[in-house]
Coordinates of N, CA and C in Angstrom, one line a residue:
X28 N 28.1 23.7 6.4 CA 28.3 22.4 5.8 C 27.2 21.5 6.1
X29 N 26.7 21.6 7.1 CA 25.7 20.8 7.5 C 24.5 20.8 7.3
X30 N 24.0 22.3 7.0 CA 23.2 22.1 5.7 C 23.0 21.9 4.6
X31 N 24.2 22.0 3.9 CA 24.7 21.3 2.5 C 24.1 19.8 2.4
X32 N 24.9 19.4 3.8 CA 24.6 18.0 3.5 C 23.4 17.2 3.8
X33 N 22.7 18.1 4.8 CA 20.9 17.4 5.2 C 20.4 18.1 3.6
X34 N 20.7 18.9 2.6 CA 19.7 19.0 1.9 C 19.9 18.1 1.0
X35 N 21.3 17.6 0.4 CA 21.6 16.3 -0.3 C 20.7 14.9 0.3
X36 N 20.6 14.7 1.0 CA 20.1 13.6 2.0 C 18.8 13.7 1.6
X37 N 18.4 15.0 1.7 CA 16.8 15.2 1.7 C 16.5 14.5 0.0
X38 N 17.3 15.1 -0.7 CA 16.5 14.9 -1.9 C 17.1 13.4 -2.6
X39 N 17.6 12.6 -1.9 CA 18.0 11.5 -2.2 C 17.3 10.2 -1.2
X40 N 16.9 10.4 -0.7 CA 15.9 9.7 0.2 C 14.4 9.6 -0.2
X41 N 13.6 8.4 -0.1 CA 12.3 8.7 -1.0 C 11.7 7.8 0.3
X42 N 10.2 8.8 0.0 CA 9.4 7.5 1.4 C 7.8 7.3 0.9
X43 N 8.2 5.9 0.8 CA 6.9 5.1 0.2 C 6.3 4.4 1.8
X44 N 4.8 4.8 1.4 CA 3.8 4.5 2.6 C 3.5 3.5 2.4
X45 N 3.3 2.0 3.1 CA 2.1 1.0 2.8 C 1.0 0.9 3.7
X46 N 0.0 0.9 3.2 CA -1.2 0.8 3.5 C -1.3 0.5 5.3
X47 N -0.7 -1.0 4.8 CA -0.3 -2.1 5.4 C 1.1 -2.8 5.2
X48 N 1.6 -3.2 6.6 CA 3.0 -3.7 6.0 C 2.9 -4.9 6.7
X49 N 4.0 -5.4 5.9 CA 4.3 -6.9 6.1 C 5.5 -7.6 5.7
X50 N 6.8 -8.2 6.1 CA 7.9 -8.4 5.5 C 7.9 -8.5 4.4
X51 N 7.6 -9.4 3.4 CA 7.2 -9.4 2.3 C 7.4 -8.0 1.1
X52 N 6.3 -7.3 1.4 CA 6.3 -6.2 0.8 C 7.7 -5.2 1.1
X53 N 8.1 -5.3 3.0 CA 9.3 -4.5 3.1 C 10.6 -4.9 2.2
X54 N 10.1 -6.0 2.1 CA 11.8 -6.4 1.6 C 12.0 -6.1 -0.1
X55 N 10.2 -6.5 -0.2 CA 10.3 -6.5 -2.1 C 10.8 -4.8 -2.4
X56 N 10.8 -3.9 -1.4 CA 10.5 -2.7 -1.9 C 11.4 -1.5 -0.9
X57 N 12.6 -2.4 -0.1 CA 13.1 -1.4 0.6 C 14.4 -1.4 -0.3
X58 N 15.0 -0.5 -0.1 CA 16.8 0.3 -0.8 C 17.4 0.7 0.5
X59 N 18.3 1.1 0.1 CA 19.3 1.3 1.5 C 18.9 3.0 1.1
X60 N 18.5 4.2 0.6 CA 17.8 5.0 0.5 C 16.2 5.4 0.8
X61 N 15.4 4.6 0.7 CA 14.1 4.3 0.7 C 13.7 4.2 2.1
X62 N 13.4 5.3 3.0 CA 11.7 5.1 4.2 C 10.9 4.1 3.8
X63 N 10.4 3.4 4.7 CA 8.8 2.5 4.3 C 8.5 3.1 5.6
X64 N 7.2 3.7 5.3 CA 6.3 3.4 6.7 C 5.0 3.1 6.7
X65 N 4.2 2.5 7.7 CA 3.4 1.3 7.8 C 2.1 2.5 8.1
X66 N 1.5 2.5 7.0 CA 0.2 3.8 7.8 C -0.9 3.2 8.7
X67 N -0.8 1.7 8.6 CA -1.8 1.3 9.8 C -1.5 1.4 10.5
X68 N -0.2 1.7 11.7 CA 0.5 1.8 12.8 C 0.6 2.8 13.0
X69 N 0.7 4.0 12.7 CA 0.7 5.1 12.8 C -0.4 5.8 12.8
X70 N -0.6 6.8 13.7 CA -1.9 7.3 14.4 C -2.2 8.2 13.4
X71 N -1.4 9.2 12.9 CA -1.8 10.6 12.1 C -1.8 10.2 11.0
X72 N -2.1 9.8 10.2 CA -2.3 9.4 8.7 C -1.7 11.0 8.0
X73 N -2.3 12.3 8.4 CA -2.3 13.3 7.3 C -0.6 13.6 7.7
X74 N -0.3 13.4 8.8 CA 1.5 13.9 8.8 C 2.3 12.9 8.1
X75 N 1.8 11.5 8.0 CA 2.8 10.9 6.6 C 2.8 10.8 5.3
X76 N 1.4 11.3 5.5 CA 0.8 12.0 3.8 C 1.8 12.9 3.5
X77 N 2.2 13.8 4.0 CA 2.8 15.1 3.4 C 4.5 14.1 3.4
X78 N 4.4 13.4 3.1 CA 6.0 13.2 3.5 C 6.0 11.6 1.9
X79 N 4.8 11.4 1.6 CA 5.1 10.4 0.5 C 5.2 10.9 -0.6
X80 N 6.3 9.9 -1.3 CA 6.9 9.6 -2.5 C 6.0 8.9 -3.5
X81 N 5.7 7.6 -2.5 CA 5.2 6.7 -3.5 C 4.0 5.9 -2.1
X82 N 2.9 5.5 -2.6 CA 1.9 4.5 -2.3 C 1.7 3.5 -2.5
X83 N 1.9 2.4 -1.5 CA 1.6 1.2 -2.0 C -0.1 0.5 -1.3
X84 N -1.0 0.4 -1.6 CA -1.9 -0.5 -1.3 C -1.5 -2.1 -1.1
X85 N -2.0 -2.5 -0.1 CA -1.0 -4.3 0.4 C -2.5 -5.1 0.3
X86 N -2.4 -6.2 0.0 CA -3.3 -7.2 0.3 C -3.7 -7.2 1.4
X87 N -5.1 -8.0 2.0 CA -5.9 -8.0 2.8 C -7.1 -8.5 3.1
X88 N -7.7 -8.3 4.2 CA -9.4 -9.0 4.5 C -10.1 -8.4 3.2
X89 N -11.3 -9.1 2.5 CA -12.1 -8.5 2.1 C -12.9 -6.7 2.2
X90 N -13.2 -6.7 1.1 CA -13.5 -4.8 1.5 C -15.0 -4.5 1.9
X91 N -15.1 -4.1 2.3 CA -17.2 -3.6 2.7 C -17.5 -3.5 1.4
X92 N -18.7 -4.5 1.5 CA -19.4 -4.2 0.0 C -20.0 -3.1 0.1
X93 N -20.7 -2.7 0.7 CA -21.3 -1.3 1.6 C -20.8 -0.1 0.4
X94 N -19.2 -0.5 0.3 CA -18.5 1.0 -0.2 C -19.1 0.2 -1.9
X95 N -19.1 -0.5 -2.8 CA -19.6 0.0 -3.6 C -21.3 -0.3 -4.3
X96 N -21.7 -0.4 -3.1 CA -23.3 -0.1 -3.0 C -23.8 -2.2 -3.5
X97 N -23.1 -3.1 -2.9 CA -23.6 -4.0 -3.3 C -24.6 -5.1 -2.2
X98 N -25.0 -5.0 -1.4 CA -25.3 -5.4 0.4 C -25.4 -7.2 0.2
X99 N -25.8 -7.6 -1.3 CA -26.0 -9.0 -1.5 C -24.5 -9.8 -1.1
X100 N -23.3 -9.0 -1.1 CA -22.5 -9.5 -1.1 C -21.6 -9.7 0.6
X101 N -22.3 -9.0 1.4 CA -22.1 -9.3 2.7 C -22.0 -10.8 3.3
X102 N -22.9 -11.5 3.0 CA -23.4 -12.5 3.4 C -21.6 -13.8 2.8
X103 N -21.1 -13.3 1.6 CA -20.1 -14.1 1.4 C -18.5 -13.5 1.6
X104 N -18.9 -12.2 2.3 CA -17.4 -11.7 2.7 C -16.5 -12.2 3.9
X105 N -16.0 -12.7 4.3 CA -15.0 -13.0 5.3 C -14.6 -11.7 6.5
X106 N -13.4 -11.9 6.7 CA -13.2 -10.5 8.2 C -13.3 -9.3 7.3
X107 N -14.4 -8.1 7.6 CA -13.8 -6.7 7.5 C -13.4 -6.1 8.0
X108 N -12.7 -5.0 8.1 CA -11.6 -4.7 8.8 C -12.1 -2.7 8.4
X109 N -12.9 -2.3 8.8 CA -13.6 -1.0 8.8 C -12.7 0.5 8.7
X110 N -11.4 0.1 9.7 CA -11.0 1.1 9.9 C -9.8 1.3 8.5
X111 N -9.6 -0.1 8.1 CA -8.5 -0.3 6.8 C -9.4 0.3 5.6
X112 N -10.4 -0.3 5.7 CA -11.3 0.4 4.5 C -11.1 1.8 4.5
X113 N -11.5 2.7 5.5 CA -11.3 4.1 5.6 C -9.9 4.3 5.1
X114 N -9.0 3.7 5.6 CA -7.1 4.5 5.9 C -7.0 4.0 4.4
X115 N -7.4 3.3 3.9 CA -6.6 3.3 2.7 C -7.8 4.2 1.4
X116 N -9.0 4.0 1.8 CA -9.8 5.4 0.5 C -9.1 6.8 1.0
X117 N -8.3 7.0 1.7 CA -7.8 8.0 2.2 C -6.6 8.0 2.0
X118 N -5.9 7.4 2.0 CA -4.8 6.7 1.0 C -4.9 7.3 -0.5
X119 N -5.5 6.5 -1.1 CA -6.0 6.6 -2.2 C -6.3 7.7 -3.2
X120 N -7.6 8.5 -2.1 CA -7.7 10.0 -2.6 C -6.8 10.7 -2.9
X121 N -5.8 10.8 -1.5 CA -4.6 12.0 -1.2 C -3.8 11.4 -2.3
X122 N -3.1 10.3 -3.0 CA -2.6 9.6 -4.3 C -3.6 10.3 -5.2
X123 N -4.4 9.9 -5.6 CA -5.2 10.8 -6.5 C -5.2 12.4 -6.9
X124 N -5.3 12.8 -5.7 CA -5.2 14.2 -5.9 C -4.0 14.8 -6.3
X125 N -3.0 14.2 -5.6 CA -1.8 14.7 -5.1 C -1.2 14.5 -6.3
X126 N -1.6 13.1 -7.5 CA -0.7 12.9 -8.6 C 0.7 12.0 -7.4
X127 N 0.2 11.5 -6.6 CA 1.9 10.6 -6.2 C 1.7 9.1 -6.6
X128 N 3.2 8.6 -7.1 CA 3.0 7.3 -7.8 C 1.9 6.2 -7.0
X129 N 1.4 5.2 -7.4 CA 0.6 4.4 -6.3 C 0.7 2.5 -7.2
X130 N 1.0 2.0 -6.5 CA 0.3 0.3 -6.5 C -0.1 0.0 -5.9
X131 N -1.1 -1.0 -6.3 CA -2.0 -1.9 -5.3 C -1.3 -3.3 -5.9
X132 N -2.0 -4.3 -4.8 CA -1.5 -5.6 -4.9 C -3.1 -6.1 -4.0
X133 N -3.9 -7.3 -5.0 CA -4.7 -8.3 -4.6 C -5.2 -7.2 -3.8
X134 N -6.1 -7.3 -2.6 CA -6.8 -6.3 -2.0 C -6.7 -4.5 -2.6
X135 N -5.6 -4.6 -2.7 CA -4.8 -3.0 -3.1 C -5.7 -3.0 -4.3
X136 N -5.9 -3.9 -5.4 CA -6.0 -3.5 -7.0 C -7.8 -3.6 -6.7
X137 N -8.2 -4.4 -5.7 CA -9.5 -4.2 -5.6 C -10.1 -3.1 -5.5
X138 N -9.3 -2.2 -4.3 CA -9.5 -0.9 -3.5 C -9.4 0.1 -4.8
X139 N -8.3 0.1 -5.7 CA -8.6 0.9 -6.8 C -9.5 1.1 -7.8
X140 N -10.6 -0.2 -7.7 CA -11.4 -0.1 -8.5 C -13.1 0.3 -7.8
X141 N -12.8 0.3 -6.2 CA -14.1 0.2 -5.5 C -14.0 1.9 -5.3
X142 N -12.6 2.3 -5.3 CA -12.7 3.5 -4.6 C -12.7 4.6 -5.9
X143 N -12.6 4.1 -7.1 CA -13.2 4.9 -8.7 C -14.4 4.5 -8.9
X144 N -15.6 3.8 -8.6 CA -16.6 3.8 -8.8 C -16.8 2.3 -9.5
X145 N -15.9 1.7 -9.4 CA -16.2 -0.1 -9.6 C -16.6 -1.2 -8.9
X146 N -17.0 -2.4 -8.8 CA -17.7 -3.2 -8.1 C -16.7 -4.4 -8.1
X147 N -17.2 -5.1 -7.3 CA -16.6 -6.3 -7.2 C -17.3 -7.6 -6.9
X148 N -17.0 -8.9 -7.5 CA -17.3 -10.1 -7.4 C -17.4 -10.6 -5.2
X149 N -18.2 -11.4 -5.4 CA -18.3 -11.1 -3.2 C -17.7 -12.9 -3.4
X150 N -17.7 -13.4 -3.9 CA -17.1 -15.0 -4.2 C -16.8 -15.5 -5.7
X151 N -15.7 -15.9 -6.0 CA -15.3 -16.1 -7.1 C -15.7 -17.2 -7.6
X152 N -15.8 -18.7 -6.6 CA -16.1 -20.1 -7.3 C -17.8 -19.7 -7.7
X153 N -18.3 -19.5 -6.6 CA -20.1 -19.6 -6.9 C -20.3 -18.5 -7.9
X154 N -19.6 -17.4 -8.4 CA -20.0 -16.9 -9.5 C -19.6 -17.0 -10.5
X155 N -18.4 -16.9 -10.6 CA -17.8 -17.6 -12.1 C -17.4 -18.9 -11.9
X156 N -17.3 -19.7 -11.2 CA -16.8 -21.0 -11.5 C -15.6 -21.5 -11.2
X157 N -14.9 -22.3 -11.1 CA -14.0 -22.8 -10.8 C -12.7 -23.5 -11.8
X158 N -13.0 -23.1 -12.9 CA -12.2 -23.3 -14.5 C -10.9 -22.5 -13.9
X159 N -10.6 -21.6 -13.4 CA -9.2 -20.9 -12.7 C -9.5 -21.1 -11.3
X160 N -8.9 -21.8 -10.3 CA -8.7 -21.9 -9.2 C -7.5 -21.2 -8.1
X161 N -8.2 -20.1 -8.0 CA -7.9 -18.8 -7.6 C -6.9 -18.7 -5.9
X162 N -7.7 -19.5 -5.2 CA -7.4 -19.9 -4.0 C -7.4 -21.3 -3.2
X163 N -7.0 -22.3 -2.6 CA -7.1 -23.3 -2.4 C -6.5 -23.4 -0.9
X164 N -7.1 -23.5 0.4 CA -6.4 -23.8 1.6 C -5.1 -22.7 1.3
X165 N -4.9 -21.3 0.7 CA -3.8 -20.8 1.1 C -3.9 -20.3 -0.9
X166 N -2.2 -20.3 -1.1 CA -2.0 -20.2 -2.3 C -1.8 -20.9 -3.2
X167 N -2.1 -20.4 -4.5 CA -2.2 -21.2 -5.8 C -1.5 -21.2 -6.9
X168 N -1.1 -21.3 -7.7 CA -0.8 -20.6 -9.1 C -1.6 -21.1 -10.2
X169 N -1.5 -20.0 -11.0 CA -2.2 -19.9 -12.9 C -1.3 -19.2 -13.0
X170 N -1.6 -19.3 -14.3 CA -1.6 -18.6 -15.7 C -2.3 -17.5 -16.2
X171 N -1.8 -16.5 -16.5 CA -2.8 -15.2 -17.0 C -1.5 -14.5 -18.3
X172 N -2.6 -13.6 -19.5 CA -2.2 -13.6 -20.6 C -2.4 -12.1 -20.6
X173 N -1.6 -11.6 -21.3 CA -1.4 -10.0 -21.2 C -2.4 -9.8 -22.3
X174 N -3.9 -8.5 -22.2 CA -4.5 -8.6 -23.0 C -4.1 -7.2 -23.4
X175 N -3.6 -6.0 -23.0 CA -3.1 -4.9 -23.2 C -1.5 -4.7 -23.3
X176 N -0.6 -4.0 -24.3 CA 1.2 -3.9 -23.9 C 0.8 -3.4 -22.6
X177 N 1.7 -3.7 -21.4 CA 2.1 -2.5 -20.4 C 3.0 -2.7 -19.9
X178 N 4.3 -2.2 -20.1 CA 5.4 -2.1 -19.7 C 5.6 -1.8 -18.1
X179 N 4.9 -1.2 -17.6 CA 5.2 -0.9 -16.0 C 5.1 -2.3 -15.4
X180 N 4.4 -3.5 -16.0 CA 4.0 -4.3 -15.0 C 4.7 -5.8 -15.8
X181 N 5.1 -6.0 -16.6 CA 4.9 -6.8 -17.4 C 6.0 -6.8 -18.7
X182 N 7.3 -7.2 -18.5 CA 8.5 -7.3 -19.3 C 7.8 -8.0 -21.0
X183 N 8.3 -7.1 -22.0 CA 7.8 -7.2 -23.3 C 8.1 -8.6 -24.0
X184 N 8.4 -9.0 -23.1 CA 9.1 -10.6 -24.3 C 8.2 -11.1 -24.3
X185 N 7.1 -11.6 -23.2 CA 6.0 -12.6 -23.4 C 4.9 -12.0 -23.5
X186 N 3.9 -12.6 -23.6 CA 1.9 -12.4 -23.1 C 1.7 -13.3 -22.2
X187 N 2.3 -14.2 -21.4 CA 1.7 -15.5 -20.6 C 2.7 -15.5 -19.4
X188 N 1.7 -15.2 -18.5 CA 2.8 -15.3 -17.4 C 2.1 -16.8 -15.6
X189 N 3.4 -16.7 -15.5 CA 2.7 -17.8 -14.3 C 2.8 -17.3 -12.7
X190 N 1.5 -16.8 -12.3 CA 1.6 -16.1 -11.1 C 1.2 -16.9 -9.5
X191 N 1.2 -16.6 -8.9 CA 0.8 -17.1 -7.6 C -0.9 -15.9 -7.5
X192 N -2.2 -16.8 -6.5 CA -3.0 -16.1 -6.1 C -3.6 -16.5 -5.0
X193 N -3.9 -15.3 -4.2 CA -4.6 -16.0 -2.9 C -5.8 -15.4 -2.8
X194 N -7.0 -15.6 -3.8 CA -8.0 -14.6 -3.2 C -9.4 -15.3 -3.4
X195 N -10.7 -14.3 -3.2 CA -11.6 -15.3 -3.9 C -12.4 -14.2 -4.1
X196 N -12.4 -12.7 -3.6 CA -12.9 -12.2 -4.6 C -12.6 -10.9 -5.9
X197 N -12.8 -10.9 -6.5 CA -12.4 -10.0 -7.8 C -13.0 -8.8 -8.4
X198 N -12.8 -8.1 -9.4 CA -13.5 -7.2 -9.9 C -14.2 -7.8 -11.0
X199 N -15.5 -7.0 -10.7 CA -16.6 -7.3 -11.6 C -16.6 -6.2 -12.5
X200 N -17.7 -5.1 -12.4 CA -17.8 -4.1 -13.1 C -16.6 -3.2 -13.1
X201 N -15.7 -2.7 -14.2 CA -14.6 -1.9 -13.6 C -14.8 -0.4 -14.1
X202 N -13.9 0.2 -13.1 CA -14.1 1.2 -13.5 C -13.7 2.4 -14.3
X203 N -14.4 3.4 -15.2 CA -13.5 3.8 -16.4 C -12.6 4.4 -15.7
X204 N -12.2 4.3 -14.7 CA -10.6 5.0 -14.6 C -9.6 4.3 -15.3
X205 N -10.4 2.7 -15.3 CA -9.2 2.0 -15.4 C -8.8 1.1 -16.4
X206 N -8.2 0.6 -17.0 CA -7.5 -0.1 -17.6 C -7.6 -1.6 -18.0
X207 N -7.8 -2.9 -17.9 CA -7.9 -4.0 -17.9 C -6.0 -4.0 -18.4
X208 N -4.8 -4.5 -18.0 CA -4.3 -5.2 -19.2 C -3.7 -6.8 -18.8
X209 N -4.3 -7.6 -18.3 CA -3.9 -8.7 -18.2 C -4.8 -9.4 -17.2
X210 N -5.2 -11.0 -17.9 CA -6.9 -11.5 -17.5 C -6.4 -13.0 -17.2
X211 N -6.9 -13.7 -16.3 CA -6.8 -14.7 -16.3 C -7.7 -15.9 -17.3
X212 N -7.6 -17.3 -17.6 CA -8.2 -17.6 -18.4 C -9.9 -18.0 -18.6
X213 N -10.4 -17.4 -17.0 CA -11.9 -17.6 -16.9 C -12.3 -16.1 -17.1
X214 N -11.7 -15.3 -17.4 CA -11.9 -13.8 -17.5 C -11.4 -12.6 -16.9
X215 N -11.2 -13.1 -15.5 CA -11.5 -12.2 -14.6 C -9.8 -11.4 -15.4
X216 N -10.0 -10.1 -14.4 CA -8.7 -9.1 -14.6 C -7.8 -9.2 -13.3
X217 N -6.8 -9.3 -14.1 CA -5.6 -9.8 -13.0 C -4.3 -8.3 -13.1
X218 N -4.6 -7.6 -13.5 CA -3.9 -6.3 -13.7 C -4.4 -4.9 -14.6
X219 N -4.1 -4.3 -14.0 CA -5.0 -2.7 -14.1 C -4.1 -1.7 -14.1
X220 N -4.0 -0.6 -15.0 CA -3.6 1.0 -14.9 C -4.6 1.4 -15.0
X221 N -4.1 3.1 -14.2 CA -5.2 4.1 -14.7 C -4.6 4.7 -15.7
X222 N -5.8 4.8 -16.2 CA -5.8 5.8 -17.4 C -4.9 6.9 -17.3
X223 N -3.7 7.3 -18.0 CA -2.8 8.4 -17.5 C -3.4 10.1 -17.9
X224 N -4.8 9.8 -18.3 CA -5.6 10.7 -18.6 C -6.0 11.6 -17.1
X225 N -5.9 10.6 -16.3 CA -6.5 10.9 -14.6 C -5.1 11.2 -13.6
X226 N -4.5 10.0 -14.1 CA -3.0 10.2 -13.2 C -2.0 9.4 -13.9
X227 N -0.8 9.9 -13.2 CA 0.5 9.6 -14.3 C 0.6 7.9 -14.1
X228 N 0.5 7.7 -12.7 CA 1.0 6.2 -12.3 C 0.1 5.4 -11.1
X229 N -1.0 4.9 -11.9 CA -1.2 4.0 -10.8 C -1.0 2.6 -11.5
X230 N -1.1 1.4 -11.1 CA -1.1 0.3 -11.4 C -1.2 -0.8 -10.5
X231 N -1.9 -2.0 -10.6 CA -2.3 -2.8 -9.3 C -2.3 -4.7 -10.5
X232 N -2.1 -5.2 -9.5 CA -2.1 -6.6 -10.0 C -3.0 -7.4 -8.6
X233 N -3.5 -8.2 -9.3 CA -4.3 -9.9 -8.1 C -3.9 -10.5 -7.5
X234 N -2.4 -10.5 -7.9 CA -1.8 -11.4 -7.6 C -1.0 -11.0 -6.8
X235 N 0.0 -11.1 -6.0 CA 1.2 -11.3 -5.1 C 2.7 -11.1 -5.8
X236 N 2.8 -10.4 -6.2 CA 4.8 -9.9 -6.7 C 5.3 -9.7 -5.4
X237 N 5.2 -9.4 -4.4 CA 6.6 -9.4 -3.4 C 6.6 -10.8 -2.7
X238 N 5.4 -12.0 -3.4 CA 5.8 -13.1 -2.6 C 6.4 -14.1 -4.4
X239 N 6.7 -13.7 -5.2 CA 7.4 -13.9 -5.8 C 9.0 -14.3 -5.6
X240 N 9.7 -15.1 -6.5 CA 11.0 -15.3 -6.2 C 11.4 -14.1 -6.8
X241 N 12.8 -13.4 -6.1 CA 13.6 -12.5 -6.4 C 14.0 -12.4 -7.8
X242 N 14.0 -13.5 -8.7 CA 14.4 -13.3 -9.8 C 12.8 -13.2 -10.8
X243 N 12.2 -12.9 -10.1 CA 11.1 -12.8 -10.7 C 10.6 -11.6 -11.6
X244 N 10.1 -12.4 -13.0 CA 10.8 -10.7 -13.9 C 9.2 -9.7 -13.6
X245 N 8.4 -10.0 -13.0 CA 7.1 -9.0 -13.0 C 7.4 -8.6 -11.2
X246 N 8.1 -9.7 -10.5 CA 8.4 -8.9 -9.3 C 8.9 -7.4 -9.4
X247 N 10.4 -7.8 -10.7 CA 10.9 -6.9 -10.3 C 10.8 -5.2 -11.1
X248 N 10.2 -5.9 -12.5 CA 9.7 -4.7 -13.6 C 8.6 -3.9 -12.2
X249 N 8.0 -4.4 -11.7 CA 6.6 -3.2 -11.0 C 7.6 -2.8 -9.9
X250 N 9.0 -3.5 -9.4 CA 9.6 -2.1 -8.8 C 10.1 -1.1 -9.5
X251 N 10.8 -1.7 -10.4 CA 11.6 -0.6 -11.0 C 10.5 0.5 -11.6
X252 N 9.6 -0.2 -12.3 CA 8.5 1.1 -13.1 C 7.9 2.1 -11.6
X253 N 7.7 1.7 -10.5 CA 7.5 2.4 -9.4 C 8.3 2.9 -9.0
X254 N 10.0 2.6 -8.7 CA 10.8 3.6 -8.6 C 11.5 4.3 -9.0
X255 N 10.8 4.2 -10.6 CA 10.9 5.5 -11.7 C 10.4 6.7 -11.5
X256 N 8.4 5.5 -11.3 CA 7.6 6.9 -10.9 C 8.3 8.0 -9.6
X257 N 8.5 7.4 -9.2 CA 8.8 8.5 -7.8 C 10.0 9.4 -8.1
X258 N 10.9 8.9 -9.0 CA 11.9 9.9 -9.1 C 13.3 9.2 -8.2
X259 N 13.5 7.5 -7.9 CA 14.3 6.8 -7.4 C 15.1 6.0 -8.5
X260 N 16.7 6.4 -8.0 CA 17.3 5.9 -9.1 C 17.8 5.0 -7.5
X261 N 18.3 3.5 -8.3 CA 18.6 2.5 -7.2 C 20.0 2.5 -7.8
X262 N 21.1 2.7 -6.1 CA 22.4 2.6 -6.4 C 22.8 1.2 -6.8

């Protein structure tokens, strides 16, 4: 009997890694089924690799320009954080390889474009300007307009959504893995798939969904389209 019942358990239970954790993210994304575990805290990285469902990339310090060959942009980065850069391209890859569902958020959506071969902006006002004001003492909100459909991220009724942002730098060159589909109104890209040519489910946004209100319809569409991907039905 007791096997019976640890193998039901097994296959109803799903465990999504973050990068990095932070209430926020736990709450936007735990179920009374659902593991979260925190892979910065944890020493072995490859023993909770074998055990994920789903990936999430979390916001964060600035990334090494270093990783995509830019050194001009050192001089305007803020804290790096060396060993995060590593745990999450490692992250990333094993998502990659592996085909397991993945989102990034703001830092996270950066990391998927630096770690496919894309670049990024090292300061947002001094290079493009300040016409969208991205960050201010903390967080902000805009406006950003859906320039691609995508259903995983982005409920079909509108093109214009009103988001929160805390960052200051962005993707510049992107990379063909990926996607553009929703830009803010100085340009920049505020959400990204991959190509389902490469993998079934990645997707990343600039902005902040789990510091959204609960009733929030892009909060909640990028859970549910994520806990599709994994194969999570929510009781």
């Amino acid at each position: 009997g007791c096997l019976i019942l640890f193998g039901c358990q097994k296959t109803k239970h799903k465990t999504i890694i973050l990068s990095k954790a932070g209430d926020n993210y736990i709450k936007w994304i735990e179920d009374k089924n659902i593991v979260v575990l925190d892979a910065y805290n944890i020493d072995n990285t490859d023993s909770i690799l074998t055990l994920a469902d789903g990936i999430i990339l979390t916001g964060g310090e600035d990334i090494n320009p270093i990783l995509y060959g830019d050194t001009s942009n050192l001089a305007v980065c803020e804290t790096i954080n060396h060993r995060r850069d590593s745990l999450e391209q490692k992250l990333f890859d094993f998502a990659f390889r592996h085909k397991i569902p993945l989102m990034g958020v703001c830092r996270g959506m950066q990391m998927m474009n630096v770690a496919t071969g894309g670049s990024l902006y090292g300061d947002l006002p001094t290079e493009i300007g300040t016409d969208v004001v991205h960050r201010k003492n903390g967080e902000v909100m805009h406006d950003i307009f859906v320039t691609d459909t995508c259903s995983l991220i982005f409920p079909l009724a509108k093109d214009t959504f009103t988001v929160n942002s805390w960052h200051h730098q962005g993707l510049k060159e992107i990379s063909g893995y990926l996607q553009v589909v929703a830009k803010s109104h100085d340009g920049l890209a505020e959400a990204i798939v991959m190509d389902n040519a490469f993998h079934p489910f990645m997707i990343a946004v600039q902005f902040h969904p789990e510091r959204l209100g609960k009733d929030n319809p892009i909060r909640s569409q990028m859970r549910n389209s994520f806990y599709n991907a994994i194969g999570y039905q929510k009781k």
